[in-house]
Amino acid sequence: MYEFFRQYLNEITSSIISDAEFQHIEEAFAIKSMKKRQFLLHEGSVCKYMAFIVKGAMRHYSIDEKGNEHIVRFGVEGWWMSDRESLRMQTPSKYNIDALEDCDLLVATNEQLNRVKELSPLFFRMAHLLDERHSIANQNRVHASICYSSDEKLLDLMKNYPDFLQRFPQNMLASYLGISPETFSRVRKQINAK
Amino acid sequence: MYEFFRQYLNEITSSIISDAEFQHIEEAFAIKSMKKRQFLLHEGSVCKYMAFIVKGAMRHYSIDEKGNEHIVRFGVEGWWMSDRESLRMQTPSKYNIDALEDCDLLVATNEQLNRVKELSPLFFRMAHLLDERHSIANQNRVHASICYSSDEKLLDLMKNYPDFLQRFPQNMLASYLGISPETFSRVRKQINAK
DNA sequence: TGTGCTGCTTGATGTAAATCAAGTAAATTT
DNA sequence: AAATTTACTTGATTTACATCAAGCAGCACA
């Protein structure tokens, strides 16, 4: 359970974490299992956890006045899930996070996170790298969302996250791209024809 | 020139930086003036600098095959400008950055940045906070871009960055929102009618 | 074996916004 | 001051995409 997390930390920081340091991290993160459709965060409440996904898949989304879901982010093994804004500022979230598959998570609260950042320099560095990557990924997502037509959006998705197409239903992928499921289906057909 | 930067650092970290520590920072950042329309980064080249804007305004944008500009970010006094992906990975950028007004900048290269992060814990903390904020801002931008119709996008802009409406021409604001200048003009009229 | 879900496709219709085009006003250049 | 460019608006037309609606296939479960 923690072994995968340890590997992840080594990899992302290009280091080998010591037993002593990993001890701190292990203490800060609790194991949490979630069944499909269970919620990690409900709109209106403050985000409790920063969650590392060991197994399974999740989605981070909002619901508008008309009841439409808008997925801002997916998460799979080796990804983090949280509403950072809500977690850091301790403000009510406008988002939901739930499990798309049965999940095994490692979760830490905001305080535990701050504590472990102080105790483990490697974890601190990891947090930094993570923010950087997250920042860059979001930048690219903004770019795609502003510049691309729906077929370009889909092609971009197919290129960057080909596994998502197998793993998630098309209506969710459509929501992620900001297009309707029908358009998704039609554009997909059109692309495959080539 | 550096005084504004020093204030900024104090503010964002909620600390008071020592002379000794600020010395390191001052050494890492060079003063750079730019005339309106001058480029800090050209598409295809590797981003040289992380730039702190002391005075003036800039834009970060791409140009598509049809020659249309897509602005992903504006920058004004107290904001940072760079293509982080290109700077950190030292890869060619797909973006341009140029000055919308005459600018005074403080610039550091990637190495200088790494060095000053090592030398100054406060600067390191600042970098961390910055990434966090940047991440959150981009998250919200993704959300707006996926969920909002064009009038909601404009209202969102008016709420979050009211000064931009005075400062930047409408065609650029339209580009930033991912809508056409004509739509911007019409939607704006419609909103003001209320 | 049926009854209802869920996921996906396809066609018909509607609509928001892009594009095209023209014109005015303001700012810059000469 | 005239000429040119840039910024913005307004109307007409087109287009991409959403919405509405129906139908089908696979799966769950009773």
PDB file of N, CA, C and O in Angstrom, chain A residues 143-170:
ATOM      1  N   HIS A 143      -4.970  26.646 -22.492  1.00  0.00           N
ATOM      2  CA  HIS A 143      -4.624  26.899 -23.885  1.00  0.00           C
ATOM      3  C   HIS A 143      -5.509  26.097 -24.838  1.00  0.00           C
ATOM      4  O   HIS A 143      -6.096  26.635 -25.766  1.00  0.00           O
ATOM      5  N   ALA A 144      -5.631  24.805 -24.564  1.00  0.00           N
ATOM      6  CA  ALA A 144      -6.438  23.932 -25.415  1.00  0.00           C
ATOM      7  C   ALA A 144      -7.893  24.397 -25.421  1.00  0.00           C
ATOM      8  O   ALA A 144      -8.543  24.455 -26.464  1.00  0.00           O
ATOM      9  N   SER A 145      -8.350  24.751 -24.261  1.00  0.00           N
ATOM     10  CA  SER A 145      -9.747  25.127 -24.112  1.00  0.00           C
ATOM     11  C   SER A 145     -10.093  26.420 -24.852  1.00  0.00           C
ATOM     12  O   SER A 145     -11.182  26.569 -25.398  1.00  0.00           O
ATOM     13  N   ILE A 146      -9.156  27.337 -24.893  1.00  0.00           N
ATOM     14  CA  ILE A 146      -9.367  28.609 -25.586  1.00  0.00           C
ATOM     15  C   ILE A 146      -9.181  28.481 -27.094  1.00  0.00           C
ATOM     16  O   ILE A 146      -9.923  29.058 -27.875  1.00  0.00           O
ATOM     17  N   CYS A 147      -8.164  27.725 -27.499  1.00  0.00           N
ATOM     18  CA  CYS A 147      -7.732  27.749 -28.900  1.00  0.00           C
ATOM     19  C   CYS A 147      -8.373  26.681 -29.769  1.00  0.00           C
ATOM     20  O   CYS A 147      -8.550  26.894 -30.963  1.00  0.00           O
ATOM     21  N   TYR A 148      -8.680  25.522 -29.187  1.00  0.00           N
ATOM     22  CA  TYR A 148      -9.034  24.395 -30.024  1.00  0.00           C
ATOM     23  C   TYR A 148     -10.532  24.290 -30.307  1.00  0.00           C
ATOM     24  O   TYR A 148     -11.353  24.609 -29.459  1.00  0.00           O
ATOM     25  N   SER A 149     -10.845  23.803 -31.504  1.00  0.00           N
ATOM     26  CA  SER A 149     -12.207  23.402 -31.832  1.00  0.00           C
ATOM     27  C   SER A 149     -12.434  22.017 -31.235  1.00  0.00           C
ATOM     28  O   SER A 149     -11.500  21.388 -30.751  1.00  0.00           O
ATOM     29  N   SER A 150     -13.670  21.517 -31.308  1.00  0.00           N
ATOM     30  CA  SER A 150     -13.944  20.283 -30.571  1.00  0.00           C
ATOM     31  C   SER A 150     -13.152  19.090 -31.102  1.00  0.00           C
ATOM     32  O   SER A 150     -12.755  18.230 -30.329  1.00  0.00           O
ATOM     33  N   ASP A 151     -12.890  19.052 -32.415  1.00  0.00           N
ATOM     34  CA  ASP A 151     -12.106  17.921 -32.908  1.00  0.00           C
ATOM     35  C   ASP A 151     -10.648  18.028 -32.468  1.00  0.00           C
ATOM     36  O   ASP A 151     -10.010  17.033 -32.152  1.00  0.00           O
ATOM     37  N   GLU A 152     -10.151  19.246 -32.407  1.00  0.00           N
ATOM     38  CA  GLU A 152      -8.779  19.422 -31.918  1.00  0.00           C
ATOM     39  C   GLU A 152      -8.668  19.068 -30.440  1.00  0.00           C
ATOM     40  O   GLU A 152      -7.674  18.493 -29.999  1.00  0.00           O
ATOM     41  N   LYS A 153      -9.711  19.392 -29.694  1.00  0.00           N
ATOM     42  CA  LYS A 153      -9.724  19.037 -28.270  1.00  0.00           C
ATOM     43  C   LYS A 153      -9.647  17.527 -28.082  1.00  0.00           C
ATOM     44  O   LYS A 153      -8.896  17.028 -27.248  1.00  0.00           O
ATOM     45  N   LEU A 154     -10.437  16.832 -28.889  1.00  0.00           N
ATOM     46  CA  LEU A 154     -10.446  15.376 -28.764  1.00  0.00           C
ATOM     47  C   LEU A 154      -9.100  14.788 -29.177  1.00  0.00           C
ATOM     48  O   LEU A 154      -8.563  13.901 -28.502  1.00  0.00           O
ATOM     49  N   LEU A 155      -8.548  15.298 -30.259  1.00  0.00           N
ATOM     50  CA  LEU A 155      -7.239  14.814 -30.711  1.00  0.00           C
ATOM     51  C   LEU A 155      -6.177  15.051 -29.643  1.00  0.00           C
ATOM     52  O   LEU A 155      -5.331  14.193 -29.384  1.00  0.00           O
ATOM     53  N   ASP A 156      -6.271  16.203 -29.008  1.00  0.00           N
ATOM     54  CA  ASP A 156      -5.349  16.549 -27.936  1.00  0.00           C
ATOM     55  C   ASP A 156      -5.479  15.552 -26.784  1.00  0.00           C
ATOM     56  O   ASP A 156      -4.480  15.073 -26.245  1.00  0.00           O
ATOM     57  N   LEU A 157      -6.700  15.225 -26.450  1.00  0.00           N
ATOM     58  CA  LEU A 157      -6.947  14.243 -25.387  1.00  0.00           C
ATOM     59  C   LEU A 157      -6.410  12.869 -25.758  1.00  0.00           C
ATOM     60  O   LEU A 157      -5.775  12.188 -24.952  1.00  0.00           O
ATOM     61  N   MET A 158      -6.654  12.481 -27.005  1.00  0.00           N
ATOM     62  CA  MET A 158      -6.194  11.173 -27.476  1.00  0.00           C
ATOM     63  C   MET A 158      -4.674  11.071 -27.433  1.00  0.00           C
ATOM     64  O   MET A 158      -4.120  10.008 -27.198  1.00  0.00           O
ATOM     65  N   LYS A 159      -4.046  12.192 -27.673  1.00  0.00           N
ATOM     66  CA  LYS A 159      -2.582  12.233 -27.679  1.00  0.00           C
ATOM     67  C   LYS A 159      -2.025  12.201 -26.250  1.00  0.00           C
ATOM     68  O   LYS A 159      -1.119  11.426 -25.949  1.00  0.00           O
ATOM     69  N   ASN A 160      -2.590  13.024 -25.391  1.00  0.00           N
ATOM     70  CA  ASN A 160      -2.031  13.179 -24.048  1.00  0.00           C
ATOM     71  C   ASN A 160      -2.471  12.104 -23.053  1.00  0.00           C
ATOM     72  O   ASN A 160      -1.706  11.716 -22.186  1.00  0.00           O
ATOM     73  N   TYR A 161      -3.712  11.669 -23.173  1.00  0.00           N
ATOM     74  CA  TYR A 161      -4.222  10.679 -22.227  1.00  0.00           C
ATOM     75  C   TYR A 161      -4.982   9.578 -22.931  1.00  0.00           C
ATOM     76  O   TYR A 161      -6.180   9.406 -22.711  1.00  0.00           O
ATOM     77  N   PRO A 162      -4.300   8.806 -23.793  1.00  0.00           N
ATOM     78  CA  PRO A 162      -4.986   7.778 -24.580  1.00  0.00           C
ATOM     79  C   PRO A 162      -5.726   6.758 -23.713  1.00  0.00           C
ATOM     80  O   PRO A 162      -6.785   6.257 -24.099  1.00  0.00           O
ATOM     81  N   ASP A 163      -5.196   6.479 -22.537  1.00  0.00           N
ATOM     82  CA  ASP A 163      -5.826   5.491 -21.653  1.00  0.00           C
ATOM     83  C   ASP A 163      -7.192   5.948 -21.136  1.00  0.00           C
ATOM     84  O   ASP A 163      -8.052   5.122 -20.849  1.00  0.00           O
ATOM     85  N   PHE A 164      -7.386   7.257 -21.039  1.00  0.00           N
ATOM     86  CA  PHE A 164      -8.668   7.775 -20.556  1.00  0.00           C
ATOM     87  C   PHE A 164      -9.821   7.302 -21.440  1.00  0.00           C
ATOM     88  O   PHE A 164     -10.923   7.041 -20.967  1.00  0.00           O
ATOM     89  N   LEU A 165      -9.561   7.210 -22.731  1.00  0.00           N
ATOM     90  CA  LEU A 165     -10.604   6.839 -23.686  1.00  0.00           C
ATOM     91  C   LEU A 165     -11.149   5.438 -23.415  1.00  0.00           C
ATOM     92  O   LEU A 165     -12.326   5.173 -23.637  1.00  0.00           O
ATOM     93  N   GLN A 166     -10.266   4.561 -22.963  1.00  0.00           N
ATOM     94  CA  GLN A 166     -10.709   3.209 -22.613  1.00  0.00           C
ATOM     95  C   GLN A 166     -11.388   3.214 -21.249  1.00  0.00           C
ATOM     96  O   GLN A 166     -12.335   2.504 -21.007  1.00  0.00           O
ATOM     97  N   ARG A 167     -10.865   4.041 -20.371  1.00  0.00           N
ATOM     98  CA  ARG A 167     -11.221   3.914 -18.954  1.00  0.00           C
ATOM     99  C   ARG A 167     -12.505   4.632 -18.545  1.00  0.00           C
ATOM    100  O   ARG A 167     -13.220   4.171 -17.680  1.00  0.00           O
ATOM    101  N   PHE A 168     -12.766   5.781 -19.175  1.00  0.00           N
ATOM    102  CA  PHE A 168     -13.907   6.581 -18.741  1.00  0.00           C
ATOM    103  C   PHE A 168     -14.991   6.636 -19.803  1.00  0.00           C
ATOM    104  O   PHE A 168     -14.689   6.652 -20.998  1.00  0.00           O
ATOM    105  N   PRO A 169     -16.250   6.684 -19.373  1.00  0.00           N
ATOM    106  CA  PRO A 169     -17.356   6.777 -20.342  1.00  0.00           C
ATOM    107  C   PRO A 169     -17.288   8.083 -21.133  1.00  0.00           C
ATOM    108  O   PRO A 169     -16.782   9.100 -20.655  1.00  0.00           O
ATOM    109  N   GLN A 170     -17.805   8.034 -22.321  1.00  0.00           N
ATOM    110  CA  GLN A 170     -17.671   9.162 -23.249  1.00  0.00           C
ATOM    111  C   GLN A 170     -18.370  10.426 -22.769  1.00  0.00           C
ATOM    112  O   GLN A 170     -17.898  11.529 -23.035  1.00  0.00           O
TER     113      GLN A 170
END
